[in-house]
mmCIF file of C-alpha atoms in Angstrom:
data_model
loop_
_atom_site.group_PDB
_atom_site.id
_atom_site.type_symbol
_atom_site.label_atom_id
_atom_site.label_comp_id
_atom_site.label_asym_id
_atom_site.label_seq_id
_atom_site.Cartn_x
_atom_site.Cartn_y
_atom_site.Cartn_z
ATOM 1 C CA MET A 1 62.193 147.221 -13.390
ATOM 2 C CA LYS A 2 61.297 148.463 -16.861
ATOM 3 C CA LYS A 3 62.025 152.037 -15.766
ATOM 4 C CA ILE A 4 65.434 150.996 -14.431
ATOM 5 C CA LEU A 5 66.284 149.273 -17.728
ATOM 6 C CA PHE A 6 65.046 152.287 -19.709
ATOM 7 C CA TYR A 7 67.147 154.769 -17.736
ATOM 8 C CA SER A 8 70.159 152.445 -17.827
ATOM 9 C CA LEU A 9 69.884 152.246 -21.612
ATOM 10 C CA LEU A 10 69.407 156.019 -21.854
ATOM 11 C CA SER A 11 72.484 156.567 -19.677
ATOM 12 C CA LEU A 12 74.529 154.181 -21.838
ATOM 13 C CA LEU A 13 73.486 155.915 -25.059
ATOM 14 C CA PHE A 14 74.269 159.328 -23.554
ATOM 15 C CA SER A 15 77.680 158.098 -22.396
ATOM 16 C CA GLN A 16 78.471 156.740 -25.868
ATOM 17 C CA GLU A 17 77.455 160.043 -27.446
ATOM 18 C CA VAL A 18 79.659 162.014 -25.055
ATOM 19 C CA ASN A 19 82.604 159.702 -25.736
ATOM 20 C CA ALA A 20 82.064 160.046 -29.484
ATOM 21 C CA GLN A 21 82.081 163.826 -29.176
ATOM 22 C CA LYS A 22 85.308 163.701 -27.139
ATOM 23 C CA LYS A 23 87.139 161.901 -29.945
ATOM 24 C CA LYS A 24 89.277 164.264 -31.973
ATOM 25 C CA PRO A 25 89.821 164.211 -35.747
ATOM 26 C CA LEU A 26 93.049 162.451 -36.649
ATOM 27 C CA TYR A 27 93.493 164.092 -40.023
ATOM 28 C CA LYS A 28 94.536 167.694 -39.353
ATOM 29 C CA ALA A 29 96.373 168.703 -42.522
ATOM 30 C CA PRO A 30 95.086 170.389 -45.684
ATOM 31 C CA PHE A 31 93.587 167.896 -48.126
ATOM 32 C CA ALA A 32 96.106 167.126 -50.850
ATOM 33 C CA VAL A 33 96.551 164.840 -53.860
ATOM 34 C CA GLN A 34 99.420 163.563 -55.985
ATOM 35 C CA THR A 35 98.595 164.636 -59.537
ATOM 36 C CA TYR A 36 99.656 161.210 -60.903
ATOM 37 C CA THR A 37 96.240 160.171 -59.591
ATOM 38 C CA TYR A 38 94.698 162.099 -62.497
ATOM 39 C CA ARG A 39 97.093 160.881 -65.194
ATOM 40 C CA ASN A 40 94.122 159.674 -67.294
ATOM 41 C CA VAL A 41 92.340 163.045 -67.394
ATOM 42 C CA MET A 42 94.908 165.785 -66.716
ATOM 43 C CA PRO A 43 96.591 165.603 -70.164
ATOM 44 C CA LYS A 44 93.197 166.046 -71.870
ATOM 45 C CA ASP A 45 91.947 168.969 -69.780
ATOM 46 C CA VAL A 46 94.328 170.674 -67.356
ATOM 47 C CA PRO A 47 92.008 173.473 -66.123
ATOM 48 C CA GLY A 48 89.052 171.077 -65.893
ATOM 49 C CA THR A 49 91.083 168.618 -63.818
ATOM 50 C CA LEU A 50 92.219 171.391 -61.487
ATOM 51 C CA ASP A 51 88.574 172.486 -61.155
ATOM 52 C CA LEU A 52 87.695 168.905 -60.192
ATOM 53 C CA ILE A 53 90.514 168.822 -57.615
ATOM 54 C CA LYS A 54 89.353 172.139 -56.153
ATOM 55 C CA SER A 55 85.738 170.891 -55.955
ATOM 56 C CA LEU A 56 86.898 168.101 -53.621
ATOM 57 C CA GLY A 57 88.199 170.649 -51.112
ATOM 58 C CA VAL A 58 91.812 169.916 -52.039
ATOM 59 C CA THR A 59 94.153 172.870 -51.493
ATOM 60 C CA GLU A 60 97.543 171.207 -52.069
ATOM 61 C CA ILE A 61 99.003 169.036 -54.796
ATOM 62 C CA GLU A 62 102.261 167.252 -55.406
ATOM 63 C CA GLY A 63 103.119 167.557 -59.077
ATOM 64 C CA GLY A 64 105.493 168.834 -61.692
ATOM 65 C CA GLY A 65 103.267 170.744 -64.058
ATOM 66 C CA ALA A 66 101.185 169.326 -66.903
ATOM 67 C CA LYS A 67 101.500 168.425 -70.565
ATOM 68 C CA GLY A 68 100.762 171.265 -72.972
ATOM 69 C CA VAL A 69 101.257 174.132 -70.524
ATOM 70 C CA THR A 70 104.355 175.871 -69.204
ATOM 71 C CA LEU A 71 105.290 175.661 -65.535
ATOM 72 C CA GLU A 72 104.365 179.329 -65.175
ATOM 73 C CA GLU A 73 100.931 178.732 -66.728
ATOM 74 C CA PHE A 74 100.337 175.711 -64.515
ATOM 75 C CA LYS A 75 101.331 177.643 -61.404
ATOM 76 C CA LYS A 76 98.923 180.470 -62.308
ATOM 77 C CA MET A 77 96.081 177.976 -62.878
ATOM 78 C CA CYS A 78 96.720 176.554 -59.422
ATOM 79 C CA ASP A 79 97.008 180.009 -57.838
ATOM 80 C CA ASP A 80 93.697 181.041 -59.389
ATOM 81 C CA ARG A 81 92.050 178.058 -57.669
ATOM 82 C CA GLY A 82 93.730 178.465 -54.297
ATOM 83 C CA ILE A 83 95.868 175.350 -54.797
ATOM 84 C CA LYS A 84 99.467 175.263 -53.548
ATOM 85 C CA ILE A 85 102.248 172.977 -54.837
ATOM 86 C CA PRO A 86 104.444 172.283 -51.781
ATOM 87 C CA SER A 87 106.152 169.297 -53.420
ATOM 88 C CA THR A 88 107.240 168.386 -56.940
ATOM 89 C CA GLY A 89 108.649 165.138 -58.314
ATOM 90 C CA ILE A 90 111.755 164.421 -60.392
ATOM 91 C CA GLY A 91 113.313 161.407 -62.058
ATOM 92 C CA TYR A 92 116.520 159.920 -60.693
ATOM 93 C CA GLU A 93 118.548 161.177 -63.658
ATOM 94 C CA GLN A 94 117.624 164.758 -62.734
ATOM 95 C CA LEU A 95 119.641 164.416 -59.514
ATOM 96 C CA ARG A 96 122.722 164.934 -61.680
ATOM 97 C CA THR A 97 121.546 168.447 -62.616
ATOM 98 C CA PRO A 98 119.988 169.671 -59.360
ATOM 99 C CA GLU A 99 120.321 173.331 -60.340
ATOM 100 C CA GLU A 100 117.707 172.845 -63.090
ATOM 101 C CA THR A 101 115.358 171.218 -60.583
ATOM 102 C CA VAL A 102 115.842 174.166 -58.218
ATOM 103 C CA LYS A 103 114.651 176.519 -60.976
ATOM 104 C CA ARG A 104 111.572 174.376 -61.649
ATOM 105 C CA ALA A 105 110.732 174.075 -57.969
ATOM 106 C CA LYS A 106 110.966 177.820 -57.453
ATOM 107 C CA ILE A 107 108.636 178.500 -60.382
ATOM 108 C CA LEU A 108 106.086 176.106 -58.865
ATOM 109 C CA GLY A 109 106.582 177.462 -55.343
ATOM 110 C CA SER A 110 107.661 174.036 -54.101
ATOM 111 C CA THR A 111 109.815 173.644 -50.996
ATOM 112 C CA TYR A 112 110.104 169.848 -51.339
ATOM 113 C CA VAL A 113 111.487 167.802 -54.221
ATOM 114 C CA MET A 114 110.887 164.064 -54.244
ATOM 115 C CA CYS A 115 112.327 161.166 -56.231
ATOM 116 C CA ALA A 116 110.348 157.915 -56.309
ATOM 117 C CA TRP A 117 112.561 155.367 -58.058
ATOM 118 C CA ILE A 118 116.157 154.173 -57.983
ATOM 119 C CA PRO A 119 117.111 152.524 -61.304
ATOM 120 C CA HIS A 120 117.862 148.808 -61.029
ATOM 121 C CA LYS A 121 117.630 145.716 -63.197
ATOM 122 C CA GLY A 122 114.460 143.657 -62.969
ATOM 123 C CA ASP A 123 113.314 143.077 -59.408
ATOM 124 C CA ASN A 124 116.798 142.689 -57.980
ATOM 125 C CA PHE A 125 117.653 145.897 -56.127
ATOM 126 C CA THR A 126 121.193 145.486 -54.761
ATOM 127 C CA ILE A 127 123.419 147.002 -52.076
ATOM 128 C CA GLU A 128 125.642 148.449 -54.835
ATOM 129 C CA GLU A 129 122.651 150.335 -56.232
ATOM 130 C CA ALA A 130 121.682 151.476 -52.731
ATOM 131 C CA LYS A 131 125.221 152.793 -52.142
ATOM 132 C CA LYS A 132 125.153 154.702 -55.447
ATOM 133 C CA ALA A 133 121.766 156.183 -54.492
ATOM 134 C CA VAL A 134 123.130 157.317 -51.118
ATOM 135 C CA GLU A 135 125.963 159.117 -52.905
ATOM 136 C CA ASP A 136 123.625 160.773 -55.420
ATOM 137 C CA PHE A 137 121.047 161.725 -52.776
ATOM 138 C CA ASN A 138 123.681 163.359 -50.560
ATOM 139 C CA TYR A 139 125.144 165.269 -53.529
ATOM 140 C CA ALA A 140 121.852 166.649 -54.859
ATOM 141 C CA GLY A 141 120.332 167.084 -51.400
ATOM 142 C CA LYS A 142 123.135 169.447 -50.387
ATOM 143 C CA ILE A 143 122.485 171.706 -53.369
ATOM 144 C CA PHE A 144 118.725 171.610 -52.738
ATOM 145 C CA LYS A 145 119.266 172.575 -49.091
ATOM 146 C CA GLU A 146 121.476 175.496 -50.092
ATOM 147 C CA ASN A 147 118.531 176.739 -52.150
ATOM 148 C CA GLY A 148 115.897 176.335 -49.436
ATOM 149 C CA ILE A 149 114.498 173.040 -50.737
ATOM 150 C CA THR A 150 114.167 169.733 -48.868
ATOM 151 C CA PHE A 151 114.935 166.591 -50.871
ATOM 152 C CA CYS A 152 112.872 163.466 -50.092
ATOM 153 C CA TYR A 153 113.280 159.934 -51.367
ATOM 154 C CA HIS A 154 109.940 158.138 -51.786
ATOM 155 C CA ASP A 155 110.146 154.425 -50.931
ATOM 156 C CA HIS A 156 108.713 151.899 -53.383
ATOM 157 C CA GLY A 157 108.857 148.541 -51.601
ATOM 158 C CA TYR A 158 111.909 146.985 -53.251
ATOM 159 C CA GLU A 159 114.170 148.683 -50.662
ATOM 160 C CA PHE A 160 112.888 146.360 -47.927
ATOM 161 C CA ARG A 161 115.070 143.473 -49.054
ATOM 162 C CA PRO A 162 117.000 142.112 -46.060
ATOM 163 C CA TYR A 163 120.513 143.474 -45.596
ATOM 164 C CA GLU A 164 122.808 142.785 -42.635
ATOM 165 C CA ASP A 165 120.701 143.306 -39.476
ATOM 166 C CA GLY A 166 117.963 145.243 -41.261
ATOM 167 C CA THR A 167 116.976 146.136 -44.816
ATOM 168 C CA LEU A 168 118.356 148.134 -47.722
ATOM 169 C CA MET A 169 115.920 150.869 -46.702
ATOM 170 C CA ASP A 170 117.582 151.003 -43.299
ATOM 171 C CA TYR A 171 120.945 151.274 -45.060
ATOM 172 C CA ILE A 172 119.768 154.202 -47.215
ATOM 173 C CA ILE A 173 118.284 156.103 -44.282
ATOM 174 C CA LYS A 174 121.275 155.537 -42.002
ATOM 175 C CA ASN A 175 123.864 156.467 -44.625
ATOM 176 C CA THR A 176 122.280 159.591 -46.064
ATOM 177 C CA ASN A 177 123.028 162.903 -44.378
ATOM 178 C CA PRO A 178 119.969 164.031 -42.354
ATOM 179 C CA GLU A 179 120.851 167.626 -43.215
ATOM 180 C CA TYR A 180 120.407 166.940 -46.918
ATOM 181 C CA VAL A 181 118.136 163.920 -47.315
ATOM 182 C CA SER A 182 114.656 163.248 -45.943
ATOM 183 C CA PHE A 183 111.965 160.760 -46.908
ATOM 184 C CA GLU A 184 108.422 160.484 -48.197
ATOM 185 C CA MET A 185 106.592 157.381 -47.008
ATOM 186 C CA ASP A 186 104.286 155.709 -49.504
ATOM 187 C CA VAL A 187 102.046 153.647 -47.244
ATOM 188 C CA LEU A 188 100.938 151.159 -49.916
ATOM 189 C CA TRP A 189 104.460 150.460 -51.138
ATOM 190 C CA THR A 190 105.830 150.252 -47.614
ATOM 191 C CA ILE A 191 103.279 147.562 -46.736
ATOM 192 C CA HIS A 192 103.722 145.830 -50.113
ATOM 193 C CA GLY A 193 107.469 145.523 -49.480
ATOM 194 C CA GLY A 194 106.938 144.110 -45.991
ATOM 195 C CA GLY A 195 107.622 147.297 -44.046
ATOM 196 C CA ASP A 196 105.644 148.511 -41.049
ATOM 197 C CA PRO A 197 104.691 152.207 -41.492
ATOM 198 C CA VAL A 198 104.201 152.896 -37.780
ATOM 199 C CA ALA A 199 107.402 151.117 -36.710
ATOM 200 C CA LEU A 200 109.407 152.959 -39.373
ATOM 201 C CA MET A 201 108.099 156.333 -38.209
ATOM 202 C CA LYS A 202 108.917 155.437 -34.602
ATOM 203 C CA LYS A 203 112.404 154.346 -35.653
ATOM 204 C CA TYR A 204 113.366 157.286 -37.870
ATOM 205 C CA GLY A 205 111.160 160.101 -36.592
ATOM 206 C CA ASN A 206 111.307 163.342 -38.515
ATOM 207 C CA ARG A 207 113.448 161.890 -41.301
ATOM 208 C CA TRP A 208 109.951 161.292 -42.721
ATOM 209 C CA LYS A 209 108.690 164.647 -44.016
ATOM 210 C CA LEU A 210 105.930 163.702 -46.489
ATOM 211 C CA MET A 211 103.441 160.866 -46.987
ATOM 212 C CA HIS A 212 101.557 159.257 -49.857
ATOM 213 C CA VAL A 213 98.236 158.215 -48.378
ATOM 214 C CA LYS A 214 97.408 155.048 -50.286
ATOM 215 C CA ASP A 215 95.883 151.694 -49.275
ATOM 216 C CA LEU A 216 96.676 148.135 -50.387
ATOM 217 C CA LYS A 217 93.812 145.714 -51.007
ATOM 218 C CA LYS A 218 93.187 143.167 -48.260
ATOM 219 C CA GLY A 219 94.521 139.691 -48.932
ATOM 220 C CA ILE A 220 97.347 140.851 -51.191
ATOM 221 C CA THR A 221 100.775 139.576 -50.223
ATOM 222 C CA GLY A 222 103.461 141.912 -51.499
ATOM 223 C CA ASP A 223 107.018 141.372 -52.665
ATOM 224 C CA PHE A 224 110.147 143.376 -53.526
ATOM 225 C CA SER A 225 109.132 144.199 -57.100
ATOM 226 C CA GLY A 226 107.743 147.696 -56.572
ATOM 227 C CA HIS A 227 104.832 146.709 -58.805
ATOM 228 C CA THR A 228 101.252 145.539 -58.216
ATOM 229 C CA PRO A 229 98.133 145.515 -60.435
ATOM 230 C CA ALA A 230 96.152 148.776 -60.426
ATOM 231 C CA GLU A 231 93.098 147.136 -58.865
ATOM 232 C CA ASN A 232 95.100 146.488 -55.679
ATOM 233 C CA ASP A 233 95.040 150.230 -54.936
ATOM 234 C CA VAL A 234 91.803 150.732 -52.982
ATOM 235 C CA VAL A 235 89.771 153.372 -51.137
ATOM 236 C CA LEU A 236 91.370 154.427 -47.852
ATOM 237 C CA GLY A 237 90.069 152.413 -44.927
ATOM 238 C CA THR A 238 89.114 149.392 -47.028
ATOM 239 C CA GLY A 239 92.624 147.952 -47.300
ATOM 240 C CA GLN A 240 95.445 146.746 -45.058
ATOM 241 C CA ALA A 241 96.720 150.053 -43.637
ATOM 242 C CA ASP A 242 96.171 150.859 -39.943
ATOM 243 C CA TRP A 243 95.324 154.505 -40.550
ATOM 244 C CA VAL A 244 94.463 155.367 -36.952
ATOM 245 C CA ASN A 245 97.926 154.484 -35.694
ATOM 246 C CA ILE A 246 99.633 155.730 -38.860
ATOM 247 C CA PHE A 247 98.166 159.213 -38.432
ATOM 248 C CA LYS A 248 98.769 159.228 -34.681
ATOM 249 C CA GLU A 249 102.471 158.618 -35.271
ATOM 250 C CA ALA A 250 102.663 160.902 -38.315
ATOM 251 C CA ASN A 251 101.161 163.741 -36.283
ATOM 252 C CA LYS A 252 103.591 163.008 -33.457
ATOM 253 C CA ILE A 253 106.688 163.238 -35.674
ATOM 254 C CA GLY A 254 105.412 166.351 -37.432
ATOM 255 C CA ILE A 255 104.491 165.330 -40.987
ATOM 256 C CA LYS A 256 102.547 168.243 -42.491
ATOM 257 C CA HIS A 257 101.769 167.149 -46.066
ATOM 258 C CA PHE A 258 99.759 164.011 -46.871
ATOM 259 C CA PHE A 259 99.110 163.416 -50.564
ATOM 260 C CA ILE A 260 96.287 161.066 -51.501
ATOM 261 C CA GLU A 261 97.496 158.996 -54.429
ATOM 262 C CA ASP A 262 95.179 156.581 -56.208
ATOM 263 C CA GLU A 263 96.889 154.464 -58.846
ATOM 264 C CA SER A 264 93.746 152.526 -59.719
ATOM 265 C CA ASN A 265 91.763 153.333 -62.849
ATOM 266 C CA ASN A 266 88.776 154.283 -60.708
ATOM 267 C CA GLU A 267 90.185 157.487 -59.237
ATOM 268 C CA LEU A 268 87.127 159.649 -59.948
ATOM 269 C CA VAL A 269 85.077 157.432 -57.619
ATOM 270 C CA ASN A 270 87.796 156.439 -55.153
ATOM 271 C CA VAL A 271 89.281 159.816 -54.235
ATOM 272 C CA PRO A 272 86.031 161.413 -52.954
ATOM 273 C CA LYS A 273 85.431 158.292 -50.831
ATOM 274 C CA SER A 274 88.972 158.455 -49.463
ATOM 275 C CA ILE A 275 88.560 162.132 -48.552
ATOM 276 C CA GLU A 276 85.309 161.341 -46.761
ATOM 277 C CA TYR A 277 87.075 158.581 -44.849
ATOM 278 C CA LEU A 278 89.797 160.989 -43.700
ATOM 279 C CA LYS A 279 87.206 163.556 -42.618
ATOM 280 C CA ASN A 280 85.591 160.977 -40.344
ATOM 281 C CA LEU A 281 88.780 159.396 -38.968
ATOM 282 C CA LYS A 282 89.024 160.003 -35.201
ATOM 283 C CA GLU A 283 91.313 158.981 -32.358
#
């Protein structure tokens, strides 16, 4: 009887090991970070911060240069460390002069340009402001496309206010031209605004081209403000996001660039832990 139990246990352990080995890594993209993560250290030491980023195994960043150095100098620093800049950010006002942004993007070697905020008063984002954004996105996005650049709007949570049979985010996606306007999903802000990352990817497919990989602290109930205290940004896998299903769907729709963004003030500790989490994430 003891022998039977022993061999049964051995068989079970072997089966579990085989199943574990069969599981495939879910994170398949290059490791990447949004340089806003290092806003506390980058201005003080640009080359040192890039050395730190490189030491983490990161080979892509989303950023727009750095204080105290020219775009050309920043690009060379990144090149010297094997770091690419596939995406760069702009402010909403820069959509009015897209040709200048095209020049900047080409210096950095960026093929994506993202905008992360639509101006509005207080916490009350309105349909009028959404309509104006649609107009501006379509205008600038056309010029970007003509220059080989994909424009992405980065959601921030306030767009999930109800509107008609959906939300203002639905309105923006449905009324922008897919030829000119794509989207970058920020997972924390999507959840904070009441959106469902997986459902949104299923609904709009490859309109989503980029992702900010960021987790919202458990127990936090969001709102439509687009703001939350820094301490609510936590290490990946310790918050509310369902990363297994998020990455399954993201891989399915073809997202290629996932930028870790940590808006806490503990980024030097958090980012390495988040990278380790992604390395061990399996189907």
